[in-house]
Every structure is written in C-alpha cells, then in structure tokens.
C-alpha cells in the first residue's frame, strides 16, 4: 500500500481509506448504504489492515452516531494500529446549538465522538461542512484548543468552497493556530468540478485532498450501462444517493471508455475509476466503502498499479464538461492561469 503525506502535516496516510458510513444502517437513507454490524465490521477491518489500509473514516452524523459506536467496538484492541477520521457540524439533535462549528457545539461533539469511538483521541477531525453563522476565528480557535488538549491530532475540512477554505487558512496563519491539512471533497470522473478551483487551491496551499464518493454513489461501479435497466440494488435506486442530478448520457459515454480501458488493463470498471483518481494532482487519499468482503477486496485492488498517460487522457476526454464562469474565462488565459499538471 502506498502512503502519502497529508498536506502540510507530518502524518502519512494510505492512498485508500475505509469509509464506515455503511456501518449501522440507522435510518432509511443509511440503510441504502449498508447495515454492517460489529462482527462483520471486525472482518472488514482486518482485511483492510492485511492490505495496509490503516485509516478508517466515519462521522458523528452517520446513523446518528451508530457508525462511530460500531467502529469503536470493532477496533477493540487495535486502536493503536489505526488512524481514525471523524467529522462534526451537521445536526445531531433538534436544539439551536446541536449543529454548526461553534465552540459550544464542537466541544460537545468531540467529547461525544470520543466516547462513541472508545478512544482518547481523534487522528483527523473534519468540519463536515462550512458554518456561515459562526466566525471562522471561533471555529479554528476551538479546534486549536482540541489539538492542544491532545484530543485531536490534525484538523481538516469537508465540502468547503474555495473562499471558505482560503479564509480559514488565512485566519490560522494570522493567529498561529492549527491549519486544515486536508479537505475531504466530492470528486470523480463523473463530477470533475473540483478541478476548477479547489484543486488549484489545494496545490497552492498544500492541503491534501481526501476524496469521498469516488464512484459517484456507485454510478461508476460498472453496474450502470447504456441500454440496460438501472440496477435495483444500487444506492441510487434505494434512495441513498447524494450528489448532483445525473447526466446519464455523460455517464454512459464515460462508462464506454472505462470498459475499453478495463479490458486493456484486465481490471474492473470500478478499479479503473478509482485508479484514475489516484493519479490526479493533490489527491492524497480515496475513501472507499463496501457492504461486504467481496466489494472491499475489489476496491482495495484499485491501488498498486497505474493507468498509462494515454489511458488517463482518454478518460479525461470522455468526462470533460464545459466549465462555468469564471473558470471558462480563466482557461482562455493559460499563461496567466495554467491548469494543474495532469500528465
């Protein structure tokens, strides 16, 4: 397993991490992701460790804490062998202070996550979304205090806009507080908007990209094909999909090329989709999920090899969409605003 430095930090993480949103199935939305219990979770965790994947990603909002609880129980005595990433920000109850990134909420949310995970520290603590109601200085000072106290090792963000992240980094630099070293973001062959602003920002500021939903909720798994019925067992069909409305013509064009490349490489469509991401600038880690052992082993096999430059270019061409303003304007001035180096 390859390990990469997480942004401007001293920690190295595997290029693949195991996402545990499939643990618990605490409501209808998450049941569409999976209903993994403690014993099955132990099996999946051991498979990950055998393959060198020691980073496990969860969030307090996944099945209202049940994912964290199952992960904590399943790890048992393995805690010192793994890295745990969890998140806070989204509502956990109905009170006026039961959501957001205020000092009040984060202090309690962190303590609750530590209890559910049965640990004394969180390795990577993400702000699951940007809180426009709370000053970034309050959020970052609260996070800095959590790091100073030893309850959190590193801080990261998720689903931020470019200005959200840049404003936060600037405040951290100004006050000498801990800075976000990672940004967990939505990115795939089907949804490449991340490349327009967030990727250049990540490269400029040395913020490592951690990709969530790398297969676009299963749309790039190889199960969705042109002129075939949509699979009833998919997250999309079961109401567990999260993301923009799908352009199915674009999807099928991408899948056509994925199948060509899969045949050339002897890999699956899903493995090619994941490997493409591993070769993108700024990407440090991809969060993979699995409902069962077979899915997990298939996804783990996406690492340890590389697509050729020609294959990457072929996939890029099939998945390219016109950028919105101001990115189309900037791309017309490559001398001033050069694209990231993809090849």
Short mmCIF file of C-alpha atoms in Angstrom, two decimals:
data_model
loop_
_atom_site.label_atom_id
_atom_site.label_comp_id
_atom_site.label_asym_id
_atom_site.label_seq_id
_atom_site.Cartn_x
_atom_site.Cartn_y
_atom_site.Cartn_z
CA UNK A 1 0.00 0.00 0.00
CA UNK A 2 1.33 3.41 -0.96
CA UNK A 3 1.36 6.13 1.71
CA UNK A 4 1.27 9.85 1.00
CA UNK A 5 1.89 12.94 3.13
CA UNK A 6 -1.36 14.61 4.21
CA UNK A 7 -0.92 18.19 3.05
CA UNK A 8 1.30 20.41 5.16
CA UNK A 9 1.47 17.92 8.02
CA UNK A 10 3.90 15.30 9.23
CA UNK A 11 1.48 12.39 9.01
CA UNK A 12 1.38 9.87 6.19
CA UNK A 13 -1.84 8.13 5.24
CA UNK A 14 -2.58 5.22 2.90
CA UNK A 15 -3.91 6.16 -0.54
CA UNK A 16 -7.06 4.21 0.30
CA UNK A 17 -9.12 4.55 3.49
CA UNK A 18 -12.17 2.61 4.54
CA UNK A 19 -15.35 4.63 4.91
CA UNK A 20 -17.72 3.32 7.56
CA UNK A 21 -20.95 5.08 6.57
CA UNK A 22 -22.12 1.52 5.80
CA UNK A 23 -21.90 0.66 9.50
CA UNK A 24 -25.22 0.59 11.32
CA UNK A 25 -27.91 1.48 8.81
CA UNK A 26 -29.62 3.59 11.46
CA UNK A 27 -32.23 5.13 9.14
CA UNK A 28 -33.68 4.61 5.66
CA UNK A 29 -31.04 6.78 3.99
CA UNK A 30 -28.10 4.92 5.53
CA UNK A 31 -29.74 1.52 5.14
CA UNK A 32 -29.31 2.06 1.40
CA UNK A 33 -25.56 2.33 2.09
CA UNK A 34 -25.36 -0.76 4.31
CA UNK A 35 -26.22 -2.28 7.68
CA UNK A 36 -22.86 -3.66 8.79
CA UNK A 37 -22.79 -4.82 12.42
CA UNK A 38 -19.88 -5.23 14.82
CA UNK A 39 -18.80 -8.76 13.87
CA UNK A 40 -18.84 -8.10 10.13
CA UNK A 41 -17.07 -4.80 10.75
CA UNK A 42 -14.25 -6.67 12.52
CA UNK A 43 -13.80 -8.87 9.45
CA UNK A 44 -13.69 -5.89 7.09
CA UNK A 45 -11.25 -4.01 9.33
CA UNK A 46 -8.90 -6.99 9.46
CA UNK A 47 -8.97 -7.28 5.66
CA UNK A 48 -8.04 -3.59 5.40
CA UNK A 49 -5.15 -3.98 7.82
CA UNK A 50 -3.87 -7.01 5.92
CA UNK A 51 -3.69 -4.82 2.80
CA UNK A 52 -2.02 -1.90 4.59
CA UNK A 53 -5.12 0.29 4.92
CA UNK A 54 -4.99 1.68 8.44
CA UNK A 55 -7.18 4.79 8.06
CA UNK A 56 -10.88 4.46 8.92
CA UNK A 57 -13.27 7.31 8.15
CA UNK A 58 -16.58 7.98 9.89
CA UNK A 59 -18.72 10.92 11.06
CA UNK A 60 -20.97 11.61 14.02
CA UNK A 61 -23.96 12.09 11.71
CA UNK A 62 -23.62 8.64 10.10
CA UNK A 63 -26.67 6.84 11.50
CA UNK A 64 -26.70 9.39 14.36
CA UNK A 65 -23.53 8.07 15.97
CA UNK A 66 -24.12 4.37 15.36
CA UNK A 67 -21.30 4.19 12.79
CA UNK A 68 -18.84 5.60 15.33
CA UNK A 69 -20.04 3.19 18.01
CA UNK A 70 -19.68 0.14 15.77
CA UNK A 71 -16.24 1.25 14.59
CA UNK A 72 -15.10 1.74 18.18
CA UNK A 73 -16.33 -1.69 19.24
CA UNK A 74 -14.96 -3.42 16.16
CA UNK A 75 -11.49 -1.95 16.59
CA UNK A 76 -11.19 -3.22 20.14
CA UNK A 77 -7.50 -3.60 20.98
CA UNK A 78 -6.42 -2.45 17.51
CA UNK A 79 -6.77 1.27 18.27
CA UNK A 80 -3.02 1.96 18.36
CA UNK A 81 -2.58 0.31 14.95
CA UNK A 82 -5.02 2.56 13.11
CA UNK A 83 -5.89 6.14 12.28
CA UNK A 84 -9.43 7.36 12.86
CA UNK A 85 -11.04 10.22 10.97
CA UNK A 86 -14.40 11.58 12.05
CA UNK A 87 -16.45 14.71 11.49
CA UNK A 88 -18.81 17.19 13.10
CA UNK A 89 -21.02 20.13 12.03
CA UNK A 90 -24.34 18.67 10.85
CA UNK A 91 -27.32 18.39 13.25
CA UNK A 92 -27.28 15.61 15.82
CA UNK A 93 -30.45 16.78 17.60
CA UNK A 94 -33.12 19.49 17.29
CA UNK A 95 -31.73 22.12 19.66
CA UNK A 96 -30.48 25.52 18.46
CA UNK A 97 -26.88 24.62 19.41
CA UNK A 98 -26.95 21.00 18.24
CA UNK A 99 -25.28 21.79 14.92
CA UNK A 100 -22.63 24.02 13.40
CA UNK A 101 -19.00 24.80 14.16
CA UNK A 102 -19.33 26.95 17.25
CA UNK A 103 -17.04 26.39 20.23
CA UNK A 104 -20.11 25.26 22.19
CA UNK A 105 -21.13 22.61 19.68
CA UNK A 106 -17.65 21.37 18.71
CA UNK A 107 -16.54 20.88 22.30
CA UNK A 108 -19.54 18.65 23.00
CA UNK A 109 -19.44 16.94 19.59
CA UNK A 110 -15.80 15.98 20.05
CA UNK A 111 -16.43 14.56 23.52
CA UNK A 112 -19.39 12.57 22.18
CA UNK A 113 -17.36 11.16 19.31
CA UNK A 114 -14.52 10.18 21.64
CA UNK A 115 -16.99 8.32 23.84
CA UNK A 116 -18.67 6.52 20.96
CA UNK A 117 -15.33 5.59 19.39
CA UNK A 118 -13.99 4.43 22.77
CA UNK A 119 -10.76 6.37 22.33
CA UNK A 120 -8.94 9.28 23.93
CA UNK A 121 -8.03 11.00 20.67
CA UNK A 122 -9.16 11.54 17.07
CA UNK A 123 -6.40 11.47 14.47
CA UNK A 124 -8.11 13.63 11.82
CA UNK A 125 -11.08 15.78 12.84
CA UNK A 126 -13.10 17.25 9.96
CA UNK A 127 -15.53 20.09 9.85
CA UNK A 128 -18.15 18.23 7.79
CA UNK A 129 -19.38 21.44 6.17
CA UNK A 130 -18.82 25.18 6.41
CA UNK A 131 -20.80 27.04 9.08
CA UNK A 132 -21.64 30.50 7.74
CA UNK A 133 -23.19 31.52 11.08
CA UNK A 134 -20.03 31.15 13.19
CA UNK A 135 -16.89 33.29 12.78
CA UNK A 136 -14.05 31.18 11.38
CA UNK A 137 -11.88 32.51 14.20
CA UNK A 138 -14.14 30.91 16.80
CA UNK A 139 -14.14 27.58 14.98
CA UNK A 140 -10.38 27.49 14.44
CA UNK A 141 -9.55 28.57 17.98
CA UNK A 142 -11.84 25.84 19.34
CA UNK A 143 -10.13 23.29 17.08
CA UNK A 144 -6.70 24.57 18.11
CA UNK A 145 -7.69 24.05 21.75
CA UNK A 146 -8.77 20.47 20.96
CA UNK A 147 -5.38 19.82 19.38
CA UNK A 148 -3.52 21.43 22.29
CA UNK A 149 -5.51 19.30 24.74
CA UNK A 150 -4.45 16.12 22.90
CA UNK A 151 -7.98 15.14 21.96
CA UNK A 152 -7.36 15.81 18.26
CA UNK A 153 -4.15 15.28 16.28
CA UNK A 154 -4.91 17.04 12.97
CA UNK A 155 -7.78 19.12 11.64
CA UNK A 156 -9.37 19.03 8.20
CA UNK A 157 -12.48 20.27 6.44
CA UNK A 158 -15.03 18.85 4.05
CA UNK A 159 -17.34 20.29 1.39
CA UNK A 160 -15.87 23.80 1.63
CA UNK A 161 -15.96 26.36 -1.15
CA UNK A 162 -12.66 27.88 -2.21
CA UNK A 163 -13.21 31.07 -0.23
CA UNK A 164 -14.31 29.10 2.85
CA UNK A 165 -11.04 27.22 2.86
CA UNK A 166 -8.82 30.16 1.97
CA UNK A 167 -10.38 32.39 4.65
CA UNK A 168 -9.84 29.65 7.22
CA UNK A 169 -6.22 29.10 6.23
CA UNK A 170 -5.59 32.83 6.39
CA UNK A 171 -7.07 33.08 9.90
CA UNK A 172 -4.96 30.15 11.09
CA UNK A 173 -1.81 31.77 9.71
CA UNK A 174 -2.66 35.16 11.20
CA UNK A 175 -3.22 33.82 14.72
CA UNK A 176 -0.72 30.96 14.72
CA UNK A 177 -3.42 28.29 15.12
CA UNK A 178 -3.51 24.81 13.65
CA UNK A 179 -4.49 24.84 9.99
CA UNK A 180 -6.56 22.49 7.90
CA UNK A 181 -4.19 19.91 6.40
CA UNK A 182 -6.84 18.05 4.42
CA UNK A 183 -10.04 18.71 2.51
CA UNK A 184 -12.47 15.82 2.05
CA UNK A 185 -14.25 16.59 -1.20
CA UNK A 186 -16.63 15.13 -3.77
CA UNK A 187 -14.66 14.22 -6.90
CA UNK A 188 -14.91 11.57 -9.59
CA UNK A 189 -14.76 11.01 -13.33
CA UNK A 190 -18.44 11.93 -13.46
CA UNK A 191 -18.09 15.10 -11.36
CA UNK A 192 -14.87 16.98 -12.03
CA UNK A 193 -15.86 20.47 -10.81
CA UNK A 194 -13.33 20.03 -8.00
CA UNK A 195 -10.61 20.69 -10.58
CA UNK A 196 -11.83 24.22 -11.39
CA UNK A 197 -10.87 25.97 -8.13
CA UNK A 198 -10.47 23.60 -5.20
CA UNK A 199 -7.66 21.59 -6.80
CA UNK A 200 -5.52 24.65 -7.68
CA UNK A 201 -6.12 25.96 -4.15
CA UNK A 202 -5.10 22.61 -2.64
CA UNK A 203 -1.88 22.59 -4.64
CA UNK A 204 -1.07 26.23 -3.87
CA UNK A 205 -1.75 25.91 -0.13
CA UNK A 206 -0.58 22.29 0.30
CA UNK A 207 -3.91 20.95 1.53
CA UNK A 208 -4.24 17.23 0.86
CA UNK A 209 -7.36 16.09 -0.96
CA UNK A 210 -9.33 13.19 0.51
CA UNK A 211 -11.97 12.06 -1.97
CA UNK A 212 -15.43 10.97 -0.88
CA UNK A 213 -17.86 9.11 -3.16
CA UNK A 214 -15.13 8.35 -5.74
CA UNK A 215 -17.56 6.13 -7.68
CA UNK A 216 -20.36 8.74 -7.59
CA UNK A 217 -22.64 6.68 -5.36
CA UNK A 218 -21.98 3.56 -7.43
CA UNK A 219 -22.68 5.11 -10.83
CA UNK A 220 -19.08 4.33 -11.86
CA UNK A 221 -19.07 0.84 -10.37
CA UNK A 222 -19.73 -0.85 -13.71
CA UNK A 223 -23.34 -1.68 -12.86
CA UNK A 224 -24.79 1.20 -14.88
CA UNK A 225 -24.55 0.62 -18.61
CA UNK A 226 -26.10 2.03 -21.73
CA UNK A 227 -29.39 0.40 -22.83
CA UNK A 228 -29.63 -1.66 -19.64
CA UNK A 229 -32.09 -1.28 -16.72
CA UNK A 230 -30.72 0.56 -13.71
CA UNK A 231 -29.85 -1.99 -11.00
CA UNK A 232 -32.49 -2.12 -8.28
CA UNK A 233 -29.88 -2.94 -5.62
CA UNK A 234 -27.95 0.29 -6.18
CA UNK A 235 -27.86 3.17 -3.71
CA UNK A 236 -29.43 5.35 -6.38
CA UNK A 237 -32.45 3.07 -6.71
CA UNK A 238 -32.80 2.68 -2.94
CA UNK A 239 -32.72 6.41 -2.18
CA UNK A 240 -29.23 6.52 -0.69
CA UNK A 241 -27.59 8.61 -3.39
CA UNK A 242 -26.12 12.01 -2.62
CA UNK A 243 -24.90 14.35 -5.31
CA UNK A 244 -26.00 16.42 -8.30
CA UNK A 245 -28.58 15.26 -10.79
CA UNK A 246 -27.02 12.65 -13.05
CA UNK A 247 -26.32 13.38 -16.69
CA UNK A 248 -26.81 9.82 -17.88
CA UNK A 249 -25.60 10.48 -21.43
CA UNK A 250 -22.31 11.75 -19.99
CA UNK A 251 -22.21 8.79 -17.61
CA UNK A 252 -22.67 6.26 -20.40
CA UNK A 253 -20.01 7.96 -22.53
CA UNK A 254 -17.59 7.68 -19.61
CA UNK A 255 -18.54 4.06 -18.94
CA UNK A 256 -17.96 3.19 -22.59
CA UNK A 257 -14.34 4.35 -22.28
CA UNK A 258 -13.97 2.81 -18.81
CA UNK A 259 -14.92 -0.56 -20.27
CA UNK A 260 -12.32 -0.14 -23.01
CA UNK A 261 -9.60 0.70 -20.50
CA UNK A 262 -10.75 -2.08 -18.15
CA UNK A 263 -10.33 -4.59 -20.96
CA UNK A 264 -6.85 -3.21 -21.76
CA UNK A 265 -5.71 -3.41 -18.15
CA UNK A 266 -7.50 -6.56 -17.02
CA UNK A 267 -9.13 -4.54 -14.23
CA UNK A 268 -12.76 -3.78 -13.42
CA UNK A 269 -14.58 -0.57 -14.33
CA UNK A 270 -14.64 0.44 -10.65
CA UNK A 271 -10.92 -0.21 -10.22
CA UNK A 272 -10.09 1.91 -13.26
CA UNK A 273 -12.33 4.72 -11.95
CA UNK A 274 -10.54 4.68 -8.59
CA UNK A 275 -7.07 4.42 -10.09
CA UNK A 276 -7.77 7.47 -12.28
CA UNK A 277 -8.36 9.46 -9.10
CA UNK A 278 -5.14 8.23 -7.51
CA UNK A 279 -3.22 9.87 -10.35
CA UNK A 280 -4.88 13.29 -10.03
CA UNK A 281 -2.93 16.24 -8.59
CA UNK A 282 -3.48 16.99 -4.89
CA UNK A 283 -5.23 13.66 -4.20
CA UNK A 284 -3.75 12.01 -1.13
CA UNK A 285 -6.45 9.51 -0.22
CA UNK A 286 -9.66 8.00 -1.53
CA UNK A 287 -12.39 6.88 0.85
CA UNK A 288 -13.73 3.53 -0.33
CA UNK A 289 -16.82 1.83 1.05
CA UNK A 290 -18.04 -1.74 0.94
CA UNK A 291 -21.15 -3.57 2.07
CA UNK A 292 -19.34 -6.91 2.15
CA UNK A 293 -15.97 -8.63 1.91
CA UNK A 294 -16.13 -9.13 -1.86
CA UNK A 295 -16.77 -5.43 -2.56
CA UNK A 296 -13.98 -4.45 -0.20
CA UNK A 297 -11.39 -6.72 -1.81
CA UNK A 298 -12.39 -5.47 -5.25
CA UNK A 299 -11.96 -1.83 -4.23
CA UNK A 300 -8.67 -2.48 -2.45
CA UNK A 301 -7.29 -3.85 -5.72
CA UNK A 302 -7.56 -0.36 -7.25
CA UNK A 303 -4.16 0.52 -5.75
CA UNK A 304 -0.69 -0.82 -6.51
CA UNK A 305 -0.70 -0.15 -10.27
CA UNK A 306 -1.13 2.82 -12.62
CA UNK A 307 -3.03 3.65 -15.76
CA UNK A 308 -0.88 4.86 -18.64
CA UNK A 309 -0.87 8.53 -19.59
CA UNK A 310 -2.71 7.63 -22.79
CA UNK A 311 -5.45 5.86 -20.84
CA UNK A 312 -5.80 8.78 -18.43
CA UNK A 313 -6.07 11.21 -21.35
CA UNK A 314 -8.73 9.03 -22.94
CA UNK A 315 -10.78 9.09 -19.74
CA UNK A 316 -10.25 12.82 -19.35
CA UNK A 317 -11.60 13.46 -22.83
CA UNK A 318 -14.69 11.34 -22.22
CA UNK A 319 -15.51 13.05 -18.90
CA UNK A 320 -14.72 16.68 -19.76
CA UNK A 321 -17.59 19.17 -19.37
CA UNK A 322 -17.60 22.92 -20.11
CA UNK A 323 -16.64 24.92 -17.01
CA UNK A 324 -18.83 27.71 -15.65
CA UNK A 325 -17.73 31.33 -15.20
CA UNK A 326 -15.12 32.47 -14.22
CA UNK A 327 -13.30 29.22 -14.97
CA UNK A 328 -14.01 29.21 -18.71
CA UNK A 329 -12.62 32.74 -18.85
CA UNK A 330 -9.51 31.78 -16.88
CA UNK A 331 -8.92 28.76 -19.10
CA UNK A 332 -8.78 31.14 -22.03
CA UNK A 333 -5.69 32.68 -20.43
CA UNK A 334 -3.49 29.68 -19.71
CA UNK A 335 -0.36 31.84 -19.48
CA UNK A 336 -1.90 33.60 -16.52
CA UNK A 337 -3.83 30.68 -15.02
CA UNK A 338 -2.17 27.39 -16.01
CA UNK A 339 -4.06 24.18 -15.30
CA UNK A 340 -2.66 21.72 -12.76
CA UNK A 341 -0.15 19.33 -14.32
CA UNK A 342 -2.20 16.22 -15.00
CA UNK A 343 0.34 14.40 -17.18
#
